[in-house]
Tab-separated table of C-alpha atoms in Angstrom:
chain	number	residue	atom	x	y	z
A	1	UNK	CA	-23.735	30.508	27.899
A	2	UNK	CA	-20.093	31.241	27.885
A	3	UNK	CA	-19.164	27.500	28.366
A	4	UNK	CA	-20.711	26.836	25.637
A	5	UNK	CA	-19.193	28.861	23.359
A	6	UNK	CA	-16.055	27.656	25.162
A	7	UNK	CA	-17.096	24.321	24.165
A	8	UNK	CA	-17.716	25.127	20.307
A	9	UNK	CA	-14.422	27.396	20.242
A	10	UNK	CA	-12.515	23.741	20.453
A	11	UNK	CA	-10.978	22.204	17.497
A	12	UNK	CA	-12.356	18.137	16.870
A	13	UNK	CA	-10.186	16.086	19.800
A	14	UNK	CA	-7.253	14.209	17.820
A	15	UNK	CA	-8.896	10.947	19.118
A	16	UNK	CA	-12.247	10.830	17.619
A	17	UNK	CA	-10.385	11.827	14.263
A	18	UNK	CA	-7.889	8.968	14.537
A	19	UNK	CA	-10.488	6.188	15.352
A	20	UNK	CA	-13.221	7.528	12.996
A	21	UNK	CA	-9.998	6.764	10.153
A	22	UNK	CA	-9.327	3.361	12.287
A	23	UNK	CA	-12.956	2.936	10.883
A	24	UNK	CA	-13.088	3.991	7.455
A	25	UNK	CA	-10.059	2.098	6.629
A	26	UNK	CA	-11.640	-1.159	8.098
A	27	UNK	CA	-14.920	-0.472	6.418
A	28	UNK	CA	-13.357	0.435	2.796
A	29	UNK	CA	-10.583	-2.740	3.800
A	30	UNK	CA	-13.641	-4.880	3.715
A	31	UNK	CA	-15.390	-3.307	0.456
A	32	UNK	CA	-12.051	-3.944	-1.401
A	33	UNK	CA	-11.355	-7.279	-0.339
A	34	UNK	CA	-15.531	-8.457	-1.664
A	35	UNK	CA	-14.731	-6.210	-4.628
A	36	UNK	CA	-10.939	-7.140	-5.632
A	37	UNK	CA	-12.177	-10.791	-5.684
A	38	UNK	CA	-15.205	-10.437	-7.795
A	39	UNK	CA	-12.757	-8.221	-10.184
A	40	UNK	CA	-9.639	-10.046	-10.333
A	41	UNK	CA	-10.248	-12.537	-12.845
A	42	UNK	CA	-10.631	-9.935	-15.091
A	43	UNK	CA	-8.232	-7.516	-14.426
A	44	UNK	CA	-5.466	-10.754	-13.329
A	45	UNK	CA	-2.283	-9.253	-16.060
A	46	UNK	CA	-3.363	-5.686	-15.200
A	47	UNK	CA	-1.923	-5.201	-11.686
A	48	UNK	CA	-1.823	-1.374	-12.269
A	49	UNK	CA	-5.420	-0.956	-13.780
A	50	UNK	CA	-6.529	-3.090	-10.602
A	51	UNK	CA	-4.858	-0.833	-8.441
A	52	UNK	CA	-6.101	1.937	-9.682
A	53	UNK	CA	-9.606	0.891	-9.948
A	54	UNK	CA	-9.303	0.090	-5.974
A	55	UNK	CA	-7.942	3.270	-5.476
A	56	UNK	CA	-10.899	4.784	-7.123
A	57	UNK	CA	-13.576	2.544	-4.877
A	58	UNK	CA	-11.459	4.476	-1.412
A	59	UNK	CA	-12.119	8.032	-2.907
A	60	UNK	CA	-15.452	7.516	-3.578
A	61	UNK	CA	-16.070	6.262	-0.322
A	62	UNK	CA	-14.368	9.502	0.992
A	63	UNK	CA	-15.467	11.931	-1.240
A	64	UNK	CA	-19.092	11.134	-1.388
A	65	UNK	CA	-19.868	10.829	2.367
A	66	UNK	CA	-17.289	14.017	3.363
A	67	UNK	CA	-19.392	15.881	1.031
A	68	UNK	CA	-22.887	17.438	1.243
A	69	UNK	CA	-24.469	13.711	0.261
A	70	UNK	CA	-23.038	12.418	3.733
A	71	UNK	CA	-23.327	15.501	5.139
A	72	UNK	CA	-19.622	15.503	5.705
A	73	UNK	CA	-19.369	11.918	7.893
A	74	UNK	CA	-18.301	8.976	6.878
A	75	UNK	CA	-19.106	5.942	8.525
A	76	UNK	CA	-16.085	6.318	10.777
A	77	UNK	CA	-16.945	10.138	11.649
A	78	UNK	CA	-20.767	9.070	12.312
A	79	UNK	CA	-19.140	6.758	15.637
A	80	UNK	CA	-16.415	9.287	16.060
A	81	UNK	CA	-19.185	12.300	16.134
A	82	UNK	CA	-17.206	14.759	13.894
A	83	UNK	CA	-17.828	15.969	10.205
A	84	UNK	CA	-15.700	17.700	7.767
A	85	UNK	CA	-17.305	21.349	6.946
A	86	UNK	CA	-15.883	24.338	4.918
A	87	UNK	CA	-14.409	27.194	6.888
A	88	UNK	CA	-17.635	28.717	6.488
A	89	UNK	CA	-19.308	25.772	8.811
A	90	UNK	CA	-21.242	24.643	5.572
A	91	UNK	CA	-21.040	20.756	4.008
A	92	UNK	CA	-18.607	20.786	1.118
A	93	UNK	CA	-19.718	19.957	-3.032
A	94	UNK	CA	-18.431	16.319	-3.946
A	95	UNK	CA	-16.359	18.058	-5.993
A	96	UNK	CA	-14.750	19.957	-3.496
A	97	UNK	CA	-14.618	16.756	-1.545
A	98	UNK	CA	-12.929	14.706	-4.496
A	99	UNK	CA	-9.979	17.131	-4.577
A	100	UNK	CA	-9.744	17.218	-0.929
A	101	UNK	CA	-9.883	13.021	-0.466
A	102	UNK	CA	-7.462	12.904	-3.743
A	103	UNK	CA	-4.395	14.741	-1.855
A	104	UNK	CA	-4.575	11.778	0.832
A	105	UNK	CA	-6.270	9.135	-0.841
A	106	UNK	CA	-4.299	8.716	-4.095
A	107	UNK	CA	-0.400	9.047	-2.321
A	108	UNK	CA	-1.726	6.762	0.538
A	109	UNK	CA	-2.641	4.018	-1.582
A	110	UNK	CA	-0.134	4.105	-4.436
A	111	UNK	CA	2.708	4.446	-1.763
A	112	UNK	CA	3.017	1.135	-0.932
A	113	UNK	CA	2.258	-0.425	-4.442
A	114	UNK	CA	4.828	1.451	-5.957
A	115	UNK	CA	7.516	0.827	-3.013
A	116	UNK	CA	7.837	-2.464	-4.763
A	117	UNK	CA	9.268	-1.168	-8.092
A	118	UNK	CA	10.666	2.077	-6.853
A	119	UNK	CA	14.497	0.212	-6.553
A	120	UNK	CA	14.439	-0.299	-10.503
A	121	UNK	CA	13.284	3.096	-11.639
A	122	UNK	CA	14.700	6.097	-9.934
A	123	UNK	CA	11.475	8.402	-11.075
A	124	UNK	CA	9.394	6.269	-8.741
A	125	UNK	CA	11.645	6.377	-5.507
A	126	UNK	CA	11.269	9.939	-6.205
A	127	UNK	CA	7.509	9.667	-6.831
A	128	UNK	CA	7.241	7.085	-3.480
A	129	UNK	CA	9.245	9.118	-1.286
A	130	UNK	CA	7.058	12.627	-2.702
A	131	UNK	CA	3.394	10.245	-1.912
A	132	UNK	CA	5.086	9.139	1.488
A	133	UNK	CA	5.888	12.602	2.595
A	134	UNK	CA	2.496	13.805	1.755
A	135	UNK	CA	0.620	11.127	3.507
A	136	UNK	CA	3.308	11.586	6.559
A	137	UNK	CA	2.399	15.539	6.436
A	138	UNK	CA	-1.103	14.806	6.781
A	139	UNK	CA	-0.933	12.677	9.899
A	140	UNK	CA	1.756	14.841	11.657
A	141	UNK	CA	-0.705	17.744	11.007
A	142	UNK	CA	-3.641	16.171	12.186
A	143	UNK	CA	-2.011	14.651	15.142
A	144	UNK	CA	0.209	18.044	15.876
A	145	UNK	CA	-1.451	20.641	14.476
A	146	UNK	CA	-3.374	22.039	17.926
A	147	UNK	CA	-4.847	24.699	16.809
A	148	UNK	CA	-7.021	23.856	14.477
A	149	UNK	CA	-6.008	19.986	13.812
A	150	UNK	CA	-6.099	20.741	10.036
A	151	UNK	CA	-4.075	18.310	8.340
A	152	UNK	CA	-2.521	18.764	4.620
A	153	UNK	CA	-5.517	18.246	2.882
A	154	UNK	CA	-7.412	20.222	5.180
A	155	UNK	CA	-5.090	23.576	4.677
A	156	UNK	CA	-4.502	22.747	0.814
A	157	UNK	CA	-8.612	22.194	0.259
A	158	UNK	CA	-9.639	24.822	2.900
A	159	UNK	CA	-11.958	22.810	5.050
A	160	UNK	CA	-11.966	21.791	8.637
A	161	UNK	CA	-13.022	19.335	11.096
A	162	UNK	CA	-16.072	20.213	13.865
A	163	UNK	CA	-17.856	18.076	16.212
A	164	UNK	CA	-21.055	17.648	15.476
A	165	UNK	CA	-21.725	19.897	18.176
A	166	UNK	CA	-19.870	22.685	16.379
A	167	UNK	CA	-21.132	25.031	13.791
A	168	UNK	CA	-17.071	26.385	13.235
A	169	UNK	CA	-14.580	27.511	14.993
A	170	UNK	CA	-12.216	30.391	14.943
A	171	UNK	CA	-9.858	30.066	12.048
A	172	UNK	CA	-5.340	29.745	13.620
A	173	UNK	CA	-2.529	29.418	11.303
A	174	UNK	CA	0.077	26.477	11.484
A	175	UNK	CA	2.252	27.040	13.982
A	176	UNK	CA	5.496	27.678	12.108
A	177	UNK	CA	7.745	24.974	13.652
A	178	UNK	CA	5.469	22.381	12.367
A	179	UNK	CA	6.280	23.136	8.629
A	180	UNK	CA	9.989	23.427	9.513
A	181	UNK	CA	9.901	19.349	11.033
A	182	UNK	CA	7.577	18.457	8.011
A	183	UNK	CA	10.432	20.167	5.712
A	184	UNK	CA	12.855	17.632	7.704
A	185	UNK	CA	11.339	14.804	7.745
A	186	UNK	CA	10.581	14.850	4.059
A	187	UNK	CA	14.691	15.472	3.338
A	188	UNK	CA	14.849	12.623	5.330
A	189	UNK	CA	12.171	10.472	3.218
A	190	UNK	CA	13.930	11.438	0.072
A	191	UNK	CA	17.010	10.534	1.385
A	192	UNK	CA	16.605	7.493	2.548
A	193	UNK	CA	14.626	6.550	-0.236
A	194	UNK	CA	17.319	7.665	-2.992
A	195	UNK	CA	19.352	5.443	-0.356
A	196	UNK	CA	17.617	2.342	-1.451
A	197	UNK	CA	17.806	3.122	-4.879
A	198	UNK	CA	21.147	3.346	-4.986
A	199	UNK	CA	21.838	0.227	-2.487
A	200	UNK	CA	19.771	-1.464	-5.083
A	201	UNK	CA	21.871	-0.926	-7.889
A	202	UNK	CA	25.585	-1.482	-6.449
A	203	UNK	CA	24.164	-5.084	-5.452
A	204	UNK	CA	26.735	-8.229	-6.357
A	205	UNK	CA	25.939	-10.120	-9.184
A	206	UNK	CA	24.585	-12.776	-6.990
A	207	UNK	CA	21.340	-11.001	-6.527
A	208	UNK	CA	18.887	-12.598	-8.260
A	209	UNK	CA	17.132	-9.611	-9.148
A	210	UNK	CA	20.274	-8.848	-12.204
A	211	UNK	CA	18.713	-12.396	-13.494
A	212	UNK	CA	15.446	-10.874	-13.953
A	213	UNK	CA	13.907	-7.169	-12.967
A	214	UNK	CA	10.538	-9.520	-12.045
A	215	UNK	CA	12.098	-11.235	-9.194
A	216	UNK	CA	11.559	-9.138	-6.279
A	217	UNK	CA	13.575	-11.509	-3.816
A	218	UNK	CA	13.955	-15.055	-3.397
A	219	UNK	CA	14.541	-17.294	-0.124
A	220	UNK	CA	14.872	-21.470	0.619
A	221	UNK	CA	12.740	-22.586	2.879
A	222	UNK	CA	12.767	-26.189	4.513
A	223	UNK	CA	8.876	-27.700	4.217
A	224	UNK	CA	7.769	-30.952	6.158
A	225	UNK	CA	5.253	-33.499	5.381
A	226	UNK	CA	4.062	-36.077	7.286
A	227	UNK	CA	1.646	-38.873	5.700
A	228	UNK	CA	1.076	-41.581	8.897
A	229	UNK	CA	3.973	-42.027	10.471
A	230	UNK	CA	6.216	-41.615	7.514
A	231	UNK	CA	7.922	-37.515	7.052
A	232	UNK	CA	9.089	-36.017	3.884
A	233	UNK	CA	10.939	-33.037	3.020
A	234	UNK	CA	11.179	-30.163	-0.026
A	235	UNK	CA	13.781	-27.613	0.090
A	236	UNK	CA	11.309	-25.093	-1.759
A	237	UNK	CA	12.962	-21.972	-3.651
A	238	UNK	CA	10.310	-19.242	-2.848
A	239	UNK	CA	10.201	-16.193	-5.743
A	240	UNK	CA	8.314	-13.741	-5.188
A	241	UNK	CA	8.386	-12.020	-8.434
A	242	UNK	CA	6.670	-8.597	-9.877
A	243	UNK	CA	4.767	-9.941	-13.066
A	244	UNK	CA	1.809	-12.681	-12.688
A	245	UNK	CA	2.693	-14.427	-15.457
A	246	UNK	CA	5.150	-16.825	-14.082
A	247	UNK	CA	2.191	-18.062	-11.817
A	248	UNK	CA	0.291	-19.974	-15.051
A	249	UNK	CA	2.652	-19.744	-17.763
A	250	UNK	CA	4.432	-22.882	-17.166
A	251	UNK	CA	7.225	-22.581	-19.923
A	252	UNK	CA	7.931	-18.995	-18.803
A	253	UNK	CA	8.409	-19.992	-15.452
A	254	UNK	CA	11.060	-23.115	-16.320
A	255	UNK	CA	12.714	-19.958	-18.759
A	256	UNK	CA	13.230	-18.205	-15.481
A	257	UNK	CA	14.875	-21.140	-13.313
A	258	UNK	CA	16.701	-21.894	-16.205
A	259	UNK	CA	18.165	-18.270	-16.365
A	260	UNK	CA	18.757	-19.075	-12.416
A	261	UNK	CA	20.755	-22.351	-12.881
A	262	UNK	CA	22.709	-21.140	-15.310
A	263	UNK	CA	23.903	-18.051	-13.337
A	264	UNK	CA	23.120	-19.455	-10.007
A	265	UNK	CA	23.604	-23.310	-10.023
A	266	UNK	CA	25.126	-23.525	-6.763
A	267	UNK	CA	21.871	-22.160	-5.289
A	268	UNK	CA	19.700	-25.224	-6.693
A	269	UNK	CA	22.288	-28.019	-5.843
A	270	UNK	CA	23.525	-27.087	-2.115
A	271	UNK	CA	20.305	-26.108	-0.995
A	272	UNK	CA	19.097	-29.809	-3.039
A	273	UNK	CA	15.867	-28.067	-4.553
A	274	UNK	CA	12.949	-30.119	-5.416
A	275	UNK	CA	9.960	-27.460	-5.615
A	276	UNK	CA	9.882	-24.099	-6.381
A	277	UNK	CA	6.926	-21.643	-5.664
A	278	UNK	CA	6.016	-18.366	-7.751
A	279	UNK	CA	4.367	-15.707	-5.307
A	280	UNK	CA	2.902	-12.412	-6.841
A	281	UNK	CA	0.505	-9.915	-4.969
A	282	UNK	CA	-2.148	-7.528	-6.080
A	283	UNK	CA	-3.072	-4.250	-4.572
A	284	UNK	CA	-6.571	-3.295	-4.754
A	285	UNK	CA	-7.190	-0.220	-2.854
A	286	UNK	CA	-6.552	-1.169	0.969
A	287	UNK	CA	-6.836	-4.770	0.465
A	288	UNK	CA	-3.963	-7.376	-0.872
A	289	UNK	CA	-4.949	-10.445	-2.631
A	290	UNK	CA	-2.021	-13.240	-2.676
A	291	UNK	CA	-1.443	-15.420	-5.417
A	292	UNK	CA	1.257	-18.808	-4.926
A	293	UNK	CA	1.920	-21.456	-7.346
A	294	UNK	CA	3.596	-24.327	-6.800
A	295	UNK	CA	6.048	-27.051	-8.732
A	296	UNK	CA	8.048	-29.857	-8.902
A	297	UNK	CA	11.945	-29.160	-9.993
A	298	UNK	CA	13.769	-31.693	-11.260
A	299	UNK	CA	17.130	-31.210	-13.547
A	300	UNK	CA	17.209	-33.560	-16.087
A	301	UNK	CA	19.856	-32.230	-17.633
A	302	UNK	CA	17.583	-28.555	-17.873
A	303	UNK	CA	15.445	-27.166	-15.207
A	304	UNK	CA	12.163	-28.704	-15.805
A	305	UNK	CA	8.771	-27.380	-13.862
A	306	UNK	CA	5.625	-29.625	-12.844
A	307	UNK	CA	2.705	-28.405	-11.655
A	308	UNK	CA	1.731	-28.930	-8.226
A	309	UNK	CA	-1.117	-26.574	-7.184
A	310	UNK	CA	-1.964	-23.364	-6.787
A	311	UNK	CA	-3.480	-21.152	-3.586
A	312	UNK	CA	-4.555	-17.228	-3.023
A	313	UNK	CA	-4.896	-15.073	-0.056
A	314	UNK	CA	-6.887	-11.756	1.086
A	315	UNK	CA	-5.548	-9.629	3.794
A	316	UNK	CA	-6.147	-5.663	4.682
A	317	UNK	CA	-3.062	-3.745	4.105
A	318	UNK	CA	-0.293	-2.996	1.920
C-alpha cells in the first residue's frame, strides 16, 4: 500500500510530457497545413487575419481536449498517459482551459511570425522578445521544475499535470533559483533582441531593405538548365519580401526592381541578372505555406518583368 502512494506522490515524468507535445504539435501541424490550404485563397492579402485564424485552430485543439470535454488529454497526452487536472485532481472548464492554452499558445505561435517584422518596429522586438521569454519560461519550467513539473501556464492557471494513474499530488513551490535563471535569461532575450533592432537600423545604405521596408533580404543565386545535351544559365535575384502583392501584381513588382536599379544598378549588371523571383510566406498556426513567383528581367532601357511561373510550398514550422 505504501508503494503505491509512493507511486501517486510523483509528479508526471518530464518525458511523457515532452513527447505527448512532440505529438500535439504534429497532429495540429497536420490540421493546419489541410486547413491553411483550403483557406488561403481567401484570406491570400490578409497574412495577419490568416495567422490569427491558425492560431485560433491550435487553442482550440488545446483548450477543448485539456478541458473536461477531453477529460484533460489531448491526443498527445492519451499516448503519453498523462492529463492536465486542477490542483484539486478534478478536469478543468474549457474556459479555464482557454486561458491556460492562451498563455502558451498565443506567444508560441505569434513569436516567430512577428520575428520577421520585429527589425522595423521597435514595439514588436519588444513584443517578440516578451512572447519568446514566455514560451522559453514554460519549457524551462516544465523541463526543470522537479517538484511539481508545473510550467508557466501551469502556476499562472493553477493546474497540474498527473498520470493517469494519479488522482493529485502534493502541492511544492518553485524552487527559487529557477525564477532567478528565468529572470536572466529573459534580460538576455530582450537584449539581444533590442540588439537586432538596433543592428537593423545602423545598416549601410546598400541594404536593400532602405529601398523598400517589404524586402526582407535578397540573395543571387546561379540556376542550371539542361534541355538534351545543351545547358543554360539564369543568375536569379531571389526577394523574399514581407507583402504578397509583388507575387501577382506584375507592375508593382517591375516598380520595385526599378527602385533597385536605380539605387542598386551595380547589383543587376555584375551579377548579369536575367530572372528575378518574389518569395513571400504565410503562417497559419504551426504550418508555413510558401509562395514563389518567377520572371524574366530584361533592361530595355527600364527594368521590365515577364512572367514565368509561379509555385507554393507546405511545411510544419515557423
Amino acid at each position: 500500500m505504501s508503494k503505491i502512494t509512493t507511486e501517486t506522490q510523483k509528479a508526471a515524468p518530464i518525458f511523457p510530457r515532452i513527447f505527448a507535445f512532440i505529438i500535439d504539435c504534429i497532429t495540429v501541424g497536420v490540421a493546419c497545413l489541410v486547413m491553411g490550404k483550403i483557406l488561403y485563397p481567401y484570406f491570400e492579402n490578409s497574412p495577419f487575419i490568416f495567422q490569427c485564424i491558425g492560431t485560433l485552430l491550435c487553442l482550440f485543439y488545446f483548450a477543448a481536449f485539456n478541458s473536461h470535454i477531453g477529460n484533460g488529454k489531448t491526443i498527445g497526452k492519451i499516448l503519453g498517459k498523462i492529463r492536465v487536472k486542477d490542483l484539486n485532481g478534478a478536469s478543468i472548464p474549457f474556459i479555464h482551459s482557454l486561458v491556460r492554452s492562451s498563455i502558451f499558445i498565443i506567444p508560441f505561435c505569434f513569436a516567430g511570425y512577428l520575428q520577421t517584422y520585429s527589425t522595423q518596429h521597435l514595439s514588436l522586438s519588444l513584443l517578440v522578445a516578451f512572447f519568446q521569454s514566455i514560451v522559453f519560461a514554460c519549457f524551462y519550467l516544465a523541463i526543470f521544475n522537479g517538484n511539481s513539473q508545473q510550467s508557466l501556464h501551469d502556476l499562472l492557471s493553477e493546474t497540474q499535470i498527473l498520470r493517469n494513474a494519479q488522482s493529485n499530488i502534493p502541492r511544492q513551490s518553485v524552487w527559487r533559483i529557477h525564477y532567478y535563471i528565468i529572470a536572466l535569461l529573459t534580460i538576455v532575450i530582450f537584449s539581444v533582441n533590442l540588439w537586432g533592432y538596433f543592428q537593423s537600423k545602423a545598416m549601410s545604405a546598400n541594404d536593400f531593405s532602405l529601398i523598400s521596408n517589404d524586402i526582407k533580404n535578397a540573395q543571387v543565386e546561379s540556376r542550371h538548365t539542361f534541355i538534351g545535351e545543351a545547358e543554360s544559365t539564369n543568375q536569379v535575384l531571389i526577394l523574399n519580401v514581407n507583402q504578397p502583392d509583388y507575387l501577382d501584381d506584375l507592375e508593382r513588382a517591375q516598380t520595385l526592381l526599378e527602385k533597385i536599379n536605380q539605387q542598386h544598378a551595380e547589383v543587376l549588371t555584375q551579377y548579369h541578372i536575367t530572372q528575378v523571383q518574389f518569395n513571400f510566406s504565410y503562417q497559419f498556426g504551426l504550418a508555413k505555406l510558401s509562395k514563389t513567383t518567377l520572371y524574366d528581367y530584361k533592361k530595355t532601357p527600364k527594368s521590365s518583368l515577364s512572367y514565368i511561373g509561379e509555385s507554393t510550398g507546405l511545411n510544419l514550422g515557423f
